Short mmCIF file of C-alpha atoms in Angstrom, two decimals:
data_model
loop_
_atom_site.label_atom_id
_atom_site.label_comp_id
_atom_site.label_asym_id
_atom_site.label_seq_id
_atom_site.Cartn_x
_atom_site.Cartn_y
_atom_site.Cartn_z
CA MET A 1 272.67 10.54 101.01
CA SER A 2 272.17 12.65 97.90
CA GLU A 3 273.75 16.28 97.61
CA ALA A 4 271.14 18.94 97.19
CA GLY A 5 271.25 21.81 95.09
CA THR A 6 274.41 21.94 93.10
CA SER A 7 273.39 24.76 90.91
CA ALA A 8 273.78 28.64 91.35
CA PHE A 9 270.58 30.18 92.84
CA GLY A 10 271.31 33.84 92.44
CA GLU A 11 269.46 35.79 94.64
CA MET A 12 267.98 33.36 97.24
CA THR A 13 268.28 33.53 100.90
CA VAL A 14 269.79 30.74 102.91
CA ALA A 15 266.44 29.90 104.17
CA GLN A 16 265.14 29.78 100.59
CA TYR A 17 267.96 27.77 99.46
CA LEU A 18 267.57 25.17 102.25
CA ALA A 19 263.57 25.07 101.48
CA ALA A 20 264.13 24.71 97.64
CA ASN A 21 266.35 21.91 98.30
CA SER A 22 264.07 20.40 101.00
CA VAL A 23 267.00 20.56 103.44
CA GLU A 24 265.83 20.96 107.21
CA MET A 25 268.07 22.46 110.06
CA ALA A 26 267.92 21.12 113.39
CA PRO A 27 269.15 23.64 115.93
CA VAL A 28 272.23 22.57 118.06
CA ASP A 29 272.55 24.00 121.58
CA ARG A 30 275.98 25.35 123.18
CA ASP A 31 276.94 21.97 124.63
CA GLY A 32 276.42 20.17 121.15
CA ALA A 33 278.04 22.88 119.46
CA GLU A 34 281.13 22.57 121.76
CA GLN A 35 281.19 18.85 121.47
CA LEU A 36 281.51 19.61 117.39
CA GLY A 37 284.19 22.02 118.27
CA ILE A 38 282.44 25.23 117.56
CA ALA A 39 282.76 27.89 119.94
CA ALA A 40 282.32 31.84 119.97
CA SER A 41 284.68 34.05 121.99
CA THR A 42 283.39 36.25 124.83
CA PRO A 43 284.85 39.58 125.41
CA ALA A 44 285.26 41.09 128.84
CA GLY A 45 282.20 42.90 129.73
CA TRP A 46 279.88 40.78 127.53
CA GLN A 47 277.68 38.07 129.15
CA ALA A 48 275.67 35.17 127.77
CA ALA A 49 271.87 35.55 127.74
CA PRO A 50 269.61 33.03 128.92
CA THR A 51 269.21 30.67 126.06
CA ASP A 52 265.62 30.05 126.88
CA GLN A 53 264.90 33.81 125.85
CA PHE A 54 266.35 32.83 122.39
CA PRO A 55 264.69 29.71 120.97
CA GLY A 56 266.94 28.14 118.23
CA THR A 57 269.96 29.80 119.19
CA THR A 58 273.16 28.18 119.94
CA GLU A 59 274.37 31.11 122.09
CA VAL A 60 273.53 34.91 122.47
CA LEU A 61 276.15 37.27 124.01
CA VAL A 62 275.24 40.69 124.97
CA GLU A 63 277.05 43.82 126.16
CA PRO A 64 274.98 45.26 128.96
CA GLY A 65 276.95 48.17 129.75
CA MET A 66 276.56 49.73 126.35
CA ILE A 67 272.74 49.67 126.06
CA GLU A 68 271.16 52.43 123.88
CA ASN A 69 267.92 53.39 123.21
CA GLY A 70 266.91 49.82 124.42
CA PHE A 71 269.40 48.17 122.24
CA ALA A 72 272.15 46.09 123.65
CA PRO A 73 275.07 45.17 121.39
CA ASN A 74 274.94 41.70 120.82
CA ALA A 75 276.39 38.38 119.03
CA VAL A 76 274.39 35.58 118.36
CA LEU A 77 275.74 32.15 117.11
CA LEU A 78 273.55 29.69 115.37
CA VAL A 79 274.62 26.21 114.65
CA GLY A 80 272.07 23.76 112.73
CA ARG A 81 272.42 20.32 111.60
CA LEU A 82 271.41 19.96 107.97
CA SER A 83 269.19 16.90 107.08
CA ALA A 84 270.62 16.46 103.92
CA ARG A 85 274.01 17.33 102.19
CA VAL A 86 274.29 20.47 100.54
CA ASP A 87 276.83 22.16 97.94
CA PRO A 88 278.40 24.56 100.56
CA GLU A 89 279.60 27.11 97.96
CA ALA A 90 276.01 27.39 96.46
CA MET A 91 274.30 27.68 99.82
CA LEU A 92 276.93 30.20 101.13
CA ASN A 93 276.80 32.40 98.16
CA CYS A 94 273.06 32.94 99.22
CA SER A 95 274.34 34.43 102.45
CA PHE A 96 274.93 37.71 100.73
CA THR A 97 271.37 37.89 99.83
CA ASP A 98 270.43 37.71 103.47
CA ALA A 99 272.41 40.68 104.34
CA ARG A 100 271.46 42.78 101.20
CA LEU A 101 267.86 42.63 102.21
CA LEU A 102 268.23 44.20 105.50
CA PRO A 103 266.57 47.72 105.41
CA GLY A 104 269.11 50.70 104.45
CA TRP A 105 271.87 48.03 103.84
CA SER A 106 275.36 49.35 103.06
CA GLU A 107 277.81 47.02 102.42
CA LEU A 108 281.40 47.72 103.45
CA GLU A 109 283.19 44.20 103.27
CA VAL A 110 282.80 40.83 101.89
CA SER A 111 284.96 37.94 102.19
CA PHE A 112 285.22 34.26 100.78
CA ASP A 113 288.00 33.17 102.99
CA ASP A 114 287.66 29.82 104.52
CA LEU A 115 287.05 29.21 108.36
CA GLY A 116 289.93 26.68 109.21
CA PRO A 117 289.32 24.02 106.62
CA TRP A 118 285.62 24.94 105.94
CA PRO A 119 284.22 27.20 103.30
CA SER A 120 282.75 30.37 104.59
CA ARG A 121 281.47 33.62 103.79
CA PHE A 122 281.76 36.96 105.77
CA VAL A 123 279.84 40.24 105.13
CA ARG A 124 279.97 43.63 106.98
CA GLY A 125 277.83 46.71 106.65
CA THR A 126 275.21 48.79 108.17
CA PHE A 127 271.50 48.97 108.12
CA VAL A 128 268.56 50.72 109.81
CA ALA A 129 266.03 48.81 112.00
CA ASP A 130 263.52 50.30 114.34
CA GLN A 131 265.07 53.85 113.61
CA LEU A 132 268.39 52.64 114.78
CA ASN A 133 271.62 52.82 112.79
CA LEU A 134 273.22 49.70 113.38
CA ALA A 135 276.56 48.20 112.04
CA VAL A 136 276.55 44.11 111.69
CA THR A 137 279.32 41.39 110.69
CA THR A 138 277.98 38.06 109.70
CA ARG A 139 280.32 34.95 109.19
CA TYR A 140 278.40 31.61 107.48
CA ALA A 141 280.16 28.47 107.48
CA VAL A 142 279.32 24.88 106.56
CA VAL A 143 281.25 22.31 108.31
CA GLY A 144 281.47 18.82 109.01
CA ALA A 145 282.26 15.64 106.60
CA ASP A 146 279.86 13.02 107.30
CA GLU A 147 277.17 15.35 108.72
CA GLN A 148 277.01 19.07 107.51
CA TYR A 149 276.38 21.72 110.06
CA LEU A 150 275.47 25.59 109.14
CA VAL A 151 277.24 27.91 111.45
CA GLN A 152 276.34 31.63 111.71
CA LEU A 153 277.75 34.18 113.63
CA THR A 154 276.13 37.56 113.73
CA VAL A 155 277.50 40.54 115.70
CA THR A 156 275.17 43.68 115.83
CA VAL A 157 276.33 47.07 117.56
CA ALA A 158 274.80 50.64 117.11
CA THR A 159 276.88 52.51 114.43
CA ASP A 160 277.86 55.24 116.93
CA GLN A 161 279.38 52.54 119.21
CA MET A 162 281.48 51.00 116.66
CA ASP A 163 284.55 52.71 117.75
CA LYS A 164 284.26 51.72 121.35
CA LEU A 165 283.43 48.35 120.47
CA ALA A 166 285.60 47.65 117.39
CA PHE A 167 287.98 45.55 119.66
CA ASP A 168 285.29 43.41 120.65
CA VAL A 169 283.57 42.95 117.68
CA ALA A 170 286.86 41.66 116.15
CA ALA A 171 287.64 39.38 119.07
CA ILE A 172 284.08 37.90 118.70
CA ASN A 173 284.90 37.50 114.75
CA ASP A 174 288.14 36.08 115.11
CA GLY A 175 287.37 34.02 118.05
CA LEU A 176 285.04 31.84 116.50
CA PHE A 177 286.39 28.54 116.73
CA VAL A 178 285.46 25.68 114.42
CA GLY A 179 287.38 22.52 114.94
CA GLY A 180 287.96 19.78 112.17
CA ARG A 181 285.36 17.16 112.60
#
């Protein structure tokens, strides 16, 4: 297979990058992700939501004891098999654009640190949605040698819950395991 998109795309989102390079992403379910060595950590009190409620996701975790104004703190793991090889650095650089397009976005941290042996990007910030002030962390990684997979882990909590949930958010982010395959 040829490698898609090896040049910088500036302000593209990840979805725009994939579309511009004719790369499709096939969702991988939880069992498939675990076979690849990709798993999210579940802190005490958090529960896996039924996957049929969130089509296309690998796993959704919620903290049902902290629901506020109809919003439950949540972590969403997406794993997708890419239909063609991509330049991981070019595509991952687009991940910052995804966050920066959120309404009222205020960026607090970015990181280019790898996730194990795989290239990765991490962004943390706050935004406003449906009159809720939310804090979010998102880690993107491109994993796999023969086949490539895009991994995205997004943890979202109400900003006024950050102090109470800081340990859980860190545990979910630090507990993302991506094996070497």
